[in-house]
Coordinates of C-alpha atoms in Angstrom, one line a residue:
Chain A
X1 CA -8.9 37.2 139.4
X2 CA -7.0 40.1 137.8
X3 CA -10.0 42.4 137.6
X4 CA -13.2 42.9 139.5
X5 CA -16.7 43.5 138.1
X6 CA -16.6 46.9 139.8
X7 CA -13.5 47.9 137.9
X8 CA -15.2 46.8 134.7
X9 CA -18.2 48.9 135.5
X10 CA -15.9 51.9 136.3
X11 CA -14.0 51.6 133.0
X12 CA -17.2 51.1 131.0
X13 CA -18.5 54.3 132.6
X14 CA -15.3 56.3 131.8
X15 CA -15.7 55.1 128.2
X16 CA -19.4 56.0 128.2
X17 CA -20.5 52.5 127.4
X18 CA -23.8 51.3 128.7
X19 CA -23.5 47.6 129.7
X20 CA -26.0 45.5 131.5
X21 CA -25.3 43.1 134.4
X22 CA -25.1 40.1 132.1
X23 CA -22.5 41.9 129.8
X24 CA -20.5 43.0 132.9
X25 CA -20.1 39.4 133.9
X26 CA -19.1 38.3 130.4
X27 CA -16.6 41.2 129.9
X28 CA -15.1 40.7 133.4
X29 CA -14.4 37.0 132.6
X30 CA -13.0 37.9 129.1
X31 CA -10.8 40.8 130.4
X32 CA -9.6 38.5 133.2
X33 CA -8.5 35.9 130.6
X34 CA -6.7 38.5 128.6
X35 CA -4.9 40.0 131.6
X36 CA -3.9 36.5 132.8
X37 CA -2.5 35.8 129.4
X38 CA -0.5 39.0 129.4
X39 CA 0.7 38.1 132.8
X40 CA 2.9 35.5 131.2
X41 CA 5.2 38.3 130.2
X42 CA 6.1 38.7 133.9
X43 CA 8.0 35.5 133.8
X44 CA 10.6 37.1 131.5
X45 CA 13.5 38.7 133.2
X46 CA 13.6 42.3 132.0
X47 CA 16.0 43.7 134.5
X48 CA 18.4 45.2 132.0
X49 CA 15.9 46.1 129.3
X50 CA 14.7 49.6 128.8
X51 CA 10.9 50.1 128.7
X52 CA 9.6 50.1 125.1
X53 CA 6.7 52.4 124.2
X54 CA 6.9 52.0 120.4
X55 CA 7.5 49.2 118.0
X56 CA 9.4 51.5 115.7
X57 CA 12.8 52.9 116.3
X58 CA 14.2 56.1 114.9
X59 CA 13.4 59.8 115.3
X60 CA 10.1 61.6 114.9
X61 CA 9.3 63.0 111.5
X62 CA 8.8 66.7 111.7
X63 CA 6.5 69.0 109.8
X64 CA 7.7 72.5 108.9
X65 CA 5.6 75.4 110.3
X66 CA 3.9 76.3 107.1
X67 CA 0.1 76.9 106.8
X68 CA -1.9 74.6 104.6
X69 CA -5.4 75.3 103.6
X70 CA -8.1 74.1 106.0
X71 CA -11.5 72.5 105.2
X72 CA -14.4 74.6 104.1
X73 CA -16.7 75.1 107.0
X74 CA -19.6 73.0 105.5
X75 CA -17.2 70.1 105.0
X76 CA -15.9 70.4 108.5
X77 CA -19.5 70.3 109.9
X78 CA -20.8 67.7 107.4
X79 CA -20.7 64.7 109.8
X80 CA -22.1 66.6 112.8
X81 CA -25.5 65.5 114.0
X82 CA -26.4 69.2 114.5
X83 CA -24.9 72.5 113.5
X84 CA -25.9 76.1 112.9
X85 CA -23.8 76.5 109.7
X86 CA -20.8 77.8 111.6
X87 CA -20.5 75.8 114.8
X88 CA -21.2 72.3 116.0
X89 CA -24.3 72.2 118.2
X90 CA -24.2 70.0 121.3
X91 CA -26.4 69.7 124.3
X92 CA -25.5 72.3 126.8
X93 CA -22.5 71.1 128.9
X94 CA -22.5 73.7 131.7
X95 CA -25.1 74.0 134.4
Chain B
X1 CA -2.6 79.1 165.1
X2 CA -0.5 80.7 162.5
X3 CA -0.7 79.2 159.0
X4 CA 1.7 79.2 156.2
X5 CA 0.3 79.1 152.6
X6 CA 2.0 76.8 150.1
X7 CA 1.4 77.8 146.5
X8 CA 2.3 76.0 143.2
X9 CA 1.4 77.4 139.8
X10 CA 0.6 75.7 136.4
X11 CA 0.9 77.9 133.4
X12 CA -0.4 77.1 129.9
X13 CA 1.4 79.2 127.3
X14 CA 0.2 79.2 123.7
X15 CA 3.2 79.0 121.4
X16 CA 3.6 81.5 118.7
X17 CA 3.6 79.2 115.7
X18 CA 1.9 79.8 112.4
X19 CA 0.3 76.3 112.4
X20 CA -1.2 73.9 114.8
X21 CA 0.9 71.3 116.6
X22 CA 0.0 68.2 114.5
X23 CA -1.5 69.7 111.3
X24 CA -1.1 72.6 108.9
X25 CA -4.1 74.6 110.0
X26 CA -3.6 78.2 110.9
X27 CA -3.4 79.3 114.6
X28 CA -4.7 82.8 113.8
X29 CA -6.9 84.2 116.5
X30 CA -10.4 85.7 115.9
X31 CA -11.3 83.9 112.7
X32 CA -14.9 82.8 112.1
X33 CA -15.7 79.5 113.9
X34 CA -14.4 76.2 112.4
X35 CA -12.6 77.9 109.5
X36 CA -9.2 76.5 110.7
X37 CA -9.9 72.8 110.9
X38 CA -9.0 69.7 108.9
X39 CA -9.4 65.9 109.4
X40 CA -6.5 65.8 111.8
X41 CA -7.6 68.4 114.3
X42 CA -11.3 67.4 113.9
X43 CA -10.3 63.9 115.0
X44 CA -11.5 62.0 112.0
X45 CA -10.8 58.3 112.0
X46 CA -7.6 57.1 110.2
X47 CA -5.7 60.4 110.2
X48 CA -2.2 60.7 111.6
X49 CA -0.7 63.6 113.5
X50 CA 2.7 65.0 112.3
X51 CA 4.6 67.1 114.8
X52 CA 5.4 70.8 114.1
X53 CA 9.2 71.2 114.5
X54 CA 8.8 74.8 115.8
X55 CA 6.8 73.5 118.8
X56 CA 9.8 71.4 119.9
X57 CA 12.2 74.3 119.2
X58 CA 10.1 76.8 121.3
X59 CA 9.7 74.3 124.2
X60 CA 13.4 73.8 124.3
X61 CA 14.0 77.6 124.2
X62 CA 11.8 78.0 127.3
X63 CA 13.5 75.0 129.0
X64 CA 16.9 76.6 128.5
X65 CA 15.7 80.0 129.7
X66 CA 14.4 78.4 132.9
X67 CA 17.5 76.2 133.5
X68 CA 15.7 72.9 133.0
X69 CA 17.2 69.6 132.1
X70 CA 16.1 68.7 128.6
X71 CA 15.2 65.1 128.0
X72 CA 16.8 63.8 124.8
X73 CA 14.0 61.4 124.4
X74 CA 10.5 62.4 125.4
X75 CA 7.1 60.8 124.8
X76 CA 3.6 61.7 123.8
X77 CA 0.7 60.4 125.9
X78 CA -3.0 60.4 125.4
X79 CA -5.0 62.0 128.2
X80 CA -8.5 60.5 127.9
X81 CA -11.7 62.3 128.8
X82 CA -15.0 63.3 127.2
X83 CA -15.9 66.9 126.6
X84 CA -17.4 68.4 123.5
X85 CA -14.4 70.7 122.9
X86 CA -12.1 67.7 122.6
X87 CA -13.0 66.0 119.3
X88 CA -10.8 62.9 119.6
X89 CA -11.9 62.0 123.1
X90 CA -8.3 62.4 124.2
X91 CA -5.8 65.2 124.4
X92 CA -2.3 64.6 123.1
X93 CA 0.0 65.6 125.9
X94 CA 3.2 64.4 127.6
X95 CA 3.1 62.4 130.8
X96 CA 6.0 60.4 132.3
X97 CA 8.6 61.7 130.0
X98 CA 8.1 65.4 129.3
X99 CA 10.5 67.4 127.1
X100 CA 12.1 69.1 130.1
X101 CA 12.3 68.9 133.9
X102 CA 13.9 70.3 137.1
X103 CA 14.6 74.0 136.3
X104 CA 14.1 77.2 138.3
X105 CA 13.3 80.9 138.0
X106 CA 14.9 83.6 140.1
X107 CA 12.6 86.4 141.3
X108 CA 13.2 89.7 143.0
X109 CA 10.6 90.8 145.5
X110 CA 11.1 94.1 147.3
X111 CA 14.9 93.8 146.6
X112 CA 15.1 90.3 148.0
X113 CA 15.9 87.3 145.9
X114 CA 13.7 84.2 145.7
X115 CA 14.2 81.0 143.7
X116 CA 11.1 79.1 142.5
X117 CA 11.7 75.5 141.2
X118 CA 10.2 74.4 138.0
X119 CA 9.0 70.8 138.1
X120 CA 8.5 70.2 134.4
X121 CA 7.7 71.7 131.0
X122 CA 5.6 69.6 128.6
X123 CA 4.1 70.1 125.2
X124 CA 0.5 69.5 124.4
X125 CA -2.4 70.5 122.2
X126 CA -5.2 72.9 123.1
X127 CA -8.9 72.0 123.1
X128 CA -11.6 73.9 121.2
X129 CA -13.8 76.6 122.5
X130 CA -17.4 76.3 123.7
X131 CA -20.0 79.1 123.6
X132 CA -23.0 78.5 125.7
X133 CA -26.4 79.6 124.4
X134 CA -28.1 82.1 126.8
X135 CA -31.6 81.1 126.1
X136 CA -31.5 77.5 124.8
X137 CA -30.0 74.3 126.3
X138 CA -27.4 74.3 123.6
X139 CA -23.6 74.9 123.4
X140 CA -21.7 75.8 120.2
X141 CA -18.3 74.2 119.5
X142 CA -15.6 76.1 117.6
X143 CA -12.6 73.9 116.9
X144 CA -10.3 76.6 115.5
X145 CA -8.3 76.4 118.8
X146 CA -8.3 72.6 118.9
X147 CA -4.7 71.5 118.2
X148 CA -3.1 74.9 118.8
X149 CA 0.3 74.2 120.5
X150 CA 0.8 74.8 124.2
X151 CA 3.5 74.3 126.7
X152 CA 2.5 73.7 130.3
X153 CA 5.0 74.9 132.9
X154 CA 4.5 73.4 136.3
X155 CA 6.2 75.0 139.3
X156 CA 7.3 73.4 142.5
X157 CA 5.1 74.4 145.5
X158 CA 7.8 76.9 146.5
X159 CA 5.7 80.1 146.9
X160 CA 4.6 81.2 150.3
X161 CA 2.3 84.1 149.6
X162 CA 0.2 85.6 146.8
X163 CA 2.8 88.3 146.0
X164 CA 5.4 85.6 145.3
X165 CA 2.8 83.9 143.1
X166 CA 2.2 87.1 141.1
X167 CA 5.9 87.9 140.8
X168 CA 6.6 84.3 139.5
X169 CA 3.9 84.7 136.9
X170 CA 5.1 88.1 135.8
X171 CA 8.6 86.8 135.4
X172 CA 7.5 83.8 133.5
X173 CA 5.3 85.9 131.2
X174 CA 8.2 88.3 130.6
X175 CA 10.5 85.5 129.6
X176 CA 8.0 83.9 127.2
X177 CA 7.4 87.2 125.5
X178 CA 11.2 88.1 125.4
X179 CA 11.9 84.7 123.8
X180 CA 9.2 85.6 121.2
X181 CA 7.6 82.2 121.6
X182 CA 4.3 83.4 123.1
X183 CA 2.2 86.5 122.6
X184 CA 1.4 86.5 126.3
X185 CA -2.0 88.1 125.7
X186 CA -4.1 87.0 128.7
X187 CA -7.4 88.2 127.2
X188 CA -6.9 86.0 124.2
X189 CA -6.0 83.1 126.4
X190 CA -2.3 82.9 125.3
X191 CA -1.2 82.7 128.9
X192 CA -3.4 80.9 131.4
X193 CA -2.7 80.1 134.9
X194 CA -4.1 77.5 137.5
X195 CA -3.0 77.7 141.1
X196 CA -2.7 75.0 143.7
X197 CA -2.9 76.3 147.3
X198 CA -2.9 74.7 150.7
X199 CA -2.2 75.8 154.3
X200 CA -0.1 74.2 157.0
X201 CA 0.7 75.3 160.5
X202 CA 3.9 77.4 160.4
X203 CA 6.9 75.2 161.0
X204 CA 5.1 72.0 159.8
X205 CA 6.9 70.2 157.0
X206 CA 4.1 68.2 155.4
X207 CA 1.6 69.9 153.1
X208 CA -2.0 70.4 153.9
X209 CA -4.9 69.5 151.6
X210 CA -4.8 71.7 148.5
X211 CA -7.4 73.1 146.3
X212 CA -6.9 74.0 142.6
X213 CA -8.0 77.4 141.4
X214 CA -9.0 78.1 137.8
X215 CA -10.5 80.9 135.8
X216 CA -8.2 83.7 136.7
X217 CA -7.4 85.7 133.6
X218 CA -5.1 88.4 134.9
X219 CA -2.1 88.7 137.2
X220 CA -4.2 90.8 139.5
X221 CA -7.0 88.1 139.6
X222 CA -4.5 85.4 140.4
X223 CA -3.3 87.4 143.4
X224 CA -6.8 88.2 144.5
X225 CA -8.0 84.6 144.1
X226 CA -5.0 83.3 146.1
X227 CA -5.7 85.9 148.8
X228 CA -9.3 84.9 149.0
X229 CA -8.6 81.2 149.0
X230 CA -6.0 81.5 151.8
X231 CA -8.5 83.4 153.9
X232 CA -11.2 80.8 153.1
X233 CA -9.0 77.8 154.0
X234 CA -7.8 79.5 157.2
X235 CA -11.4 80.1 158.2
X236 CA -12.3 76.4 157.5
X237 CA -9.3 75.2 159.5
X238 CA -9.8 77.6 162.4
X239 CA -13.5 76.6 162.7
X240 CA -12.4 73.0 163.1
X241 CA -13.3 71.9 159.6
X242 CA -11.1 70.2 156.9
X243 CA -10.2 71.5 153.5
X244 CA -11.7 69.4 150.7
X245 CA -9.5 68.6 147.8
X246 CA -11.4 70.1 144.8
X247 CA -11.2 72.4 141.9
X248 CA -12.6 75.9 142.5
X249 CA -13.5 78.6 140.0
X250 CA -12.6 82.2 140.7
X251 CA -15.5 84.6 140.2
X252 CA -14.1 88.0 139.4
X253 CA -17.4 89.9 140.0
X254 CA -18.0 88.3 143.4
X255 CA -14.4 88.3 144.3
X256 CA -14.6 84.7 145.6
X257 CA -13.9 81.1 144.6
X258 CA -16.6 78.4 144.5
X259 CA -16.4 74.7 143.8
X260 CA -16.5 73.7 140.2
X261 CA -19.4 71.4 139.4
X262 CA -20.0 69.0 136.6
X263 CA -17.1 67.8 134.3
X264 CA -15.4 64.5 134.9
X265 CA -16.2 63.4 138.4
X266 CA -13.0 61.8 139.5
X267 CA -9.8 62.5 137.5
X268 CA -9.1 59.3 135.8
X269 CA -7.4 60.2 132.6
X270 CA -6.0 56.7 131.8
X271 CA -2.8 58.1 130.2
X272 CA -1.0 55.8 127.9
X273 CA 1.7 56.4 125.2
X274 CA 0.3 57.6 122.0
X275 CA 0.8 54.9 119.4
X276 CA 0.4 57.4 116.5
X277 CA 3.5 59.4 117.5
X278 CA 7.1 58.4 117.9
X279 CA 9.2 59.6 120.8
X280 CA 10.6 63.1 120.3
X281 CA 14.3 62.9 120.0
X282 CA 16.3 66.1 120.7
X283 CA 20.0 65.6 120.0
X284 CA 22.5 67.7 121.8
X285 CA 23.6 69.5 118.6
X286 CA 20.0 70.8 118.2
X287 CA 19.9 72.0 121.7
X288 CA 23.2 73.8 121.2
X289 CA 21.9 75.4 118.0
X290 CA 18.8 76.6 119.9
X291 CA 20.9 77.9 122.7
X292 CA 22.7 80.2 120.3
X293 CA 19.5 81.8 119.3
X294 CA 18.5 82.7 122.9
X295 CA 18.3 86.5 123.4
X296 CA 19.5 88.3 126.5
X297 CA 16.9 87.7 129.1
X298 CA 15.2 90.5 131.1
X299 CA 17.1 89.9 134.3
X300 CA 20.5 89.8 132.6
X301 CA 19.5 92.9 130.6
X302 CA 18.4 94.7 133.8
X303 CA 21.8 94.0 135.4
X304 CA 23.7 95.1 132.4
X305 CA 21.8 98.4 132.1
X306 CA 22.7 99.2 135.7
X307 CA 26.3 98.3 135.1
X308 CA 26.9 99.6 131.6
X309 CA 24.8 102.7 131.6
X310 CA 25.0 103.5 135.3
X311 CA 21.2 103.7 135.6
X312 CA 19.2 103.4 138.8
X313 CA 17.5 100.0 139.3
X314 CA 14.2 101.6 138.8
X315 CA 15.1 102.9 135.3
X316 CA 16.6 99.6 134.4
X317 CA 13.4 97.8 135.4
X318 CA 11.1 100.1 133.4
X319 CA 13.4 100.1 130.3
X320 CA 13.6 96.3 130.2
X321 CA 9.9 95.7 130.6
X322 CA 9.9 94.7 127.0
X323 CA 12.5 93.9 124.3
X324 CA 11.1 96.7 122.1
X325 CA 11.6 99.4 124.9
X326 CA 15.0 98.1 125.8
X327 CA 16.2 98.1 122.2
X328 CA 14.8 101.6 121.7
X329 CA 16.5 103.0 124.8
X330 CA 19.8 101.5 123.8
X331 CA 19.6 103.1 120.3
X332 CA 18.8 106.5 121.9
X333 CA 21.6 106.1 124.4
X334 CA 24.2 105.2 121.8
X335 CA 23.2 108.1 119.6
X336 CA 23.5 110.8 122.3
X337 CA 26.0 109.2 124.7
X338 CA 23.9 110.4 127.6
X339 CA 22.3 107.3 129.1
X340 CA 20.5 108.9 132.0
X341 CA 19.1 111.7 129.9
X342 CA 18.0 109.1 127.3
X343 CA 16.4 107.0 130.1
X344 CA 14.4 110.1 131.3
X345 CA 13.1 110.8 127.8
X346 CA 12.2 107.2 127.1
X347 CA 10.5 106.6 130.5
X348 CA 8.8 109.9 130.6
X349 CA 8.0 111.4 127.2
X350 CA 8.1 108.3 125.0
X351 CA 6.3 105.8 127.3
X352 CA 3.9 108.6 128.4
X353 CA 2.9 109.4 124.8
X354 CA 2.7 105.7 123.9
X355 CA 0.3 105.1 126.7
X356 CA -1.8 108.2 126.0
X357 CA -2.1 107.4 122.3
X358 CA -2.7 103.7 123.1
X359 CA 0.2 102.6 120.8
X360 CA 2.6 99.7 120.9
X361 CA 6.3 100.5 121.4
X362 CA 6.8 99.2 117.8
X363 CA 4.6 101.9 116.4
X364 CA 6.4 104.8 118.1
X365 CA 6.4 107.7 115.6
X366 CA 9.7 109.1 116.8
X367 CA 12.6 107.0 115.8
X368 CA 15.3 106.2 118.4
X369 CA 17.9 107.9 116.2
X370 CA 15.9 111.2 116.1
X371 CA 15.3 111.2 119.9
X372 CA 19.0 110.5 120.4
X373 CA 19.8 113.5 118.2
X374 CA 17.4 115.7 120.2
X375 CA 19.1 114.8 123.4
X376 CA 22.5 115.5 121.8
X377 CA 21.2 118.9 120.7
X378 CA 20.3 119.8 124.3
X379 CA 23.6 118.5 125.5
X380 CA 25.7 120.6 123.1
X381 CA 23.6 123.7 123.9
X382 CA 21.9 124.1 120.5
X383 CA 18.5 124.1 122.2
X384 CA 17.4 124.4 125.8
X385 CA 15.6 121.6 127.6
X386 CA 12.5 123.7 127.5
X387 CA 12.7 124.1 123.8
X388 CA 13.3 120.4 123.4
X389 CA 10.0 119.6 124.9
X390 CA 8.2 121.7 122.2
X391 CA 10.4 120.2 119.5
X392 CA 9.6 116.7 120.8
X393 CA 5.8 117.4 120.6
X394 CA 6.3 118.4 117.0
X395 CA 8.4 115.3 116.3
X396 CA 5.7 113.1 117.8
X397 CA 3.0 114.6 115.6
X398 CA 4.9 115.1 112.4
X399 CA 7.6 112.5 112.6
X400 CA 10.1 115.1 111.4
X401 CA 13.7 115.2 112.4
X402 CA 14.6 117.5 115.3
X403 CA 17.1 119.5 113.3
X404 CA 14.4 120.1 110.6
X405 CA 11.9 121.4 113.2
X406 CA 14.5 123.6 114.9
X407 CA 15.4 125.1 111.5
X408 CA 11.8 125.6 110.4
X409 CA 10.9 127.3 113.7
X410 CA 14.1 129.2 114.1
X411 CA 14.5 127.7 117.5
X412 CA 18.2 127.3 117.8
X413 CA 19.7 129.0 120.8
X414 CA 21.9 132.0 120.2
X415 CA 25.3 130.9 121.3
X416 CA 27.2 133.4 119.4
X417 CA 29.0 135.5 122.1
X418 CA 29.4 138.5 119.9
X419 CA 25.7 138.7 119.0
X420 CA 24.7 138.3 122.6
X421 CA 27.1 141.0 123.7
X422 CA 25.5 143.4 121.4
X423 CA 22.1 142.6 122.8
X424 CA 23.4 142.9 126.4
X425 CA 24.9 146.3 125.6
X426 CA 21.6 147.5 124.1
X427 CA 19.7 146.3 127.2
X428 CA 22.0 148.1 129.6
X429 CA 22.0 151.3 127.6
X430 CA 18.2 151.3 127.4
X431 CA 17.8 150.9 131.2
X432 CA 20.2 153.3 133.0
X433 CA 17.9 153.5 136.1
X434 CA 18.1 149.8 136.7
X435 CA 21.9 149.8 136.1
X436 CA 22.2 152.5 138.8
X437 CA 20.1 150.4 141.2
X438 CA 22.3 147.4 140.5
X439 CA 25.5 149.4 141.2
X440 CA 23.8 150.6 144.4
X441 CA 23.8 147.0 145.6
X442 CA 20.3 145.9 144.5
X443 CA 21.3 142.6 143.0
X444 CA 17.8 141.5 142.3
X445 CA 17.8 143.7 139.2
X446 CA 20.1 141.1 137.6
X447 CA 17.0 139.0 136.9
X448 CA 15.4 141.9 135.1
X449 CA 18.3 142.2 132.7
X450 CA 18.2 138.5 131.9
X451 CA 14.5 138.8 131.3
X452 CA 15.1 141.7 128.9
X453 CA 17.8 139.9 127.0
X454 CA 15.5 136.9 126.6
X455 CA 12.7 139.1 125.5
X456 CA 14.8 140.7 122.8
X457 CA 16.1 137.3 121.6
X458 CA 12.6 135.7 121.7
X459 CA 13.8 133.3 124.3
X460 CA 16.6 131.9 122.1
X461 CA 19.6 133.2 124.0
X462 CA 21.6 130.5 125.8
X463 CA 20.8 131.3 129.4
X464 CA 24.2 130.3 130.7
X465 CA 25.9 132.6 128.3
X466 CA 23.6 135.5 129.0
X467 CA 24.4 135.2 132.7
X468 CA 28.1 135.1 132.0
X469 CA 28.1 138.1 129.7
X470 CA 25.8 140.2 131.9
X471 CA 28.0 139.6 135.0
X472 CA 31.1 140.6 133.1
X473 CA 29.6 143.7 131.6
X474 CA 28.1 144.9 134.9
X475 CA 31.3 144.5 136.8
X476 CA 33.2 146.3 134.1
X477 CA 30.9 149.3 134.4

């Protein structure tokens, strides 16, 4: 086994996903299969290969430091479940 | 047992760019909530961040100023956590390959040198701002600050007492402001500091368990929080307890730290390379170009002022507190060729008035050129030091040139020997009794004659010259 049910529960919590016991079992099995599959890469000798973090090569494209217009406030807030016309309203996050 | 504190500091400095790190929204402070947002900084699906070139330039500047090694290739990482001020559910930051590493900062504490290592400098985006409702279970989210560029500067745990911590912060702050890459306004949150502190028995090599201190918004509070936390940990250890690794918030009003509650229980940020952003490549030629734009840094400037202008260390320190003051002083000194006199005027009269009128150095109503001229006019005897103070007050209020004021008020000293001789003759002729007394050996009367000459000339006679002429005339009698 590459992953335990406890680890799956932990990751689910970090991602704020509510999963029941049945789902935890299913996902553990599925994630385990995926991790075992990825494990095949370990059979390749990568001693002299630099770690790759991106599929693309080449340099970052830069943006010049020039102000562009922002969204009108009502557009910025349009998708919010709740707002007061100026700010997003959320359940209080501090005790 | 004697304990030794071990302190490391993390500073978040907001970079002085016009726009955010990954989008073109303005970074202006104090605008109405959510007026500087766009799909990128709101974290809308499907948008792509594009890096602001200035952010890299400024980060490299700071790295050079703190003797760091710059990584030619650095990477962006996602730091994942949930909080309402973070619209995407992750912060774009740097993790295993930051822009710069392994630098240092030299401090001077009570005349002794101290080197503090810098572990790393990395670039990242700021989060938004939360305002908590006083009366309802609601928080308001303002995302104007979300995506504003920051650099985080992490020190080595090299400091051994709160004074060293405060000195390190002051020096770091000074450099950031000198480089003109950060406004350094602590109240506006441009310069924020977290501290890691632990205790170990003196002589011990391994570190004790540390706590992280947050919520200190001034140099003074950082020092106070460190002092408090060191006492607290010492108490815990001495009473047989163990220090718990935790984040503690400084409470300014109570003058104490207390454990932070809530937020993400265990730190598990699941960093991974951001697939939306390519690695940042900084070629050597770019670094060289940036190096050429580096201004003289405060410490170098201080040393040069002592060497070049022969100033006391104290003066050099005051005059290099900001680039604006230093530039002003140099212009005054150049104009009058009297560096020490220039230093006295700038430190005393100029900085005093600036403080009194709550101005910024940049708004000083007396130009450096005019002050330089004023000092020169004292030096060549046109006016006395006492008159100069009055002229200066007038310059401060009216912004007029010193020679204009002197002309208007008829303040110039009488340095014409012939004219003064006539006045002296008149005074001696009008006071025969006193002349007799003087000749009889009562030398105190000399002061009386000087007073009379000054009175007749409305205080404009050059005192040195008056003395000289009086002495000569009296001995000739």
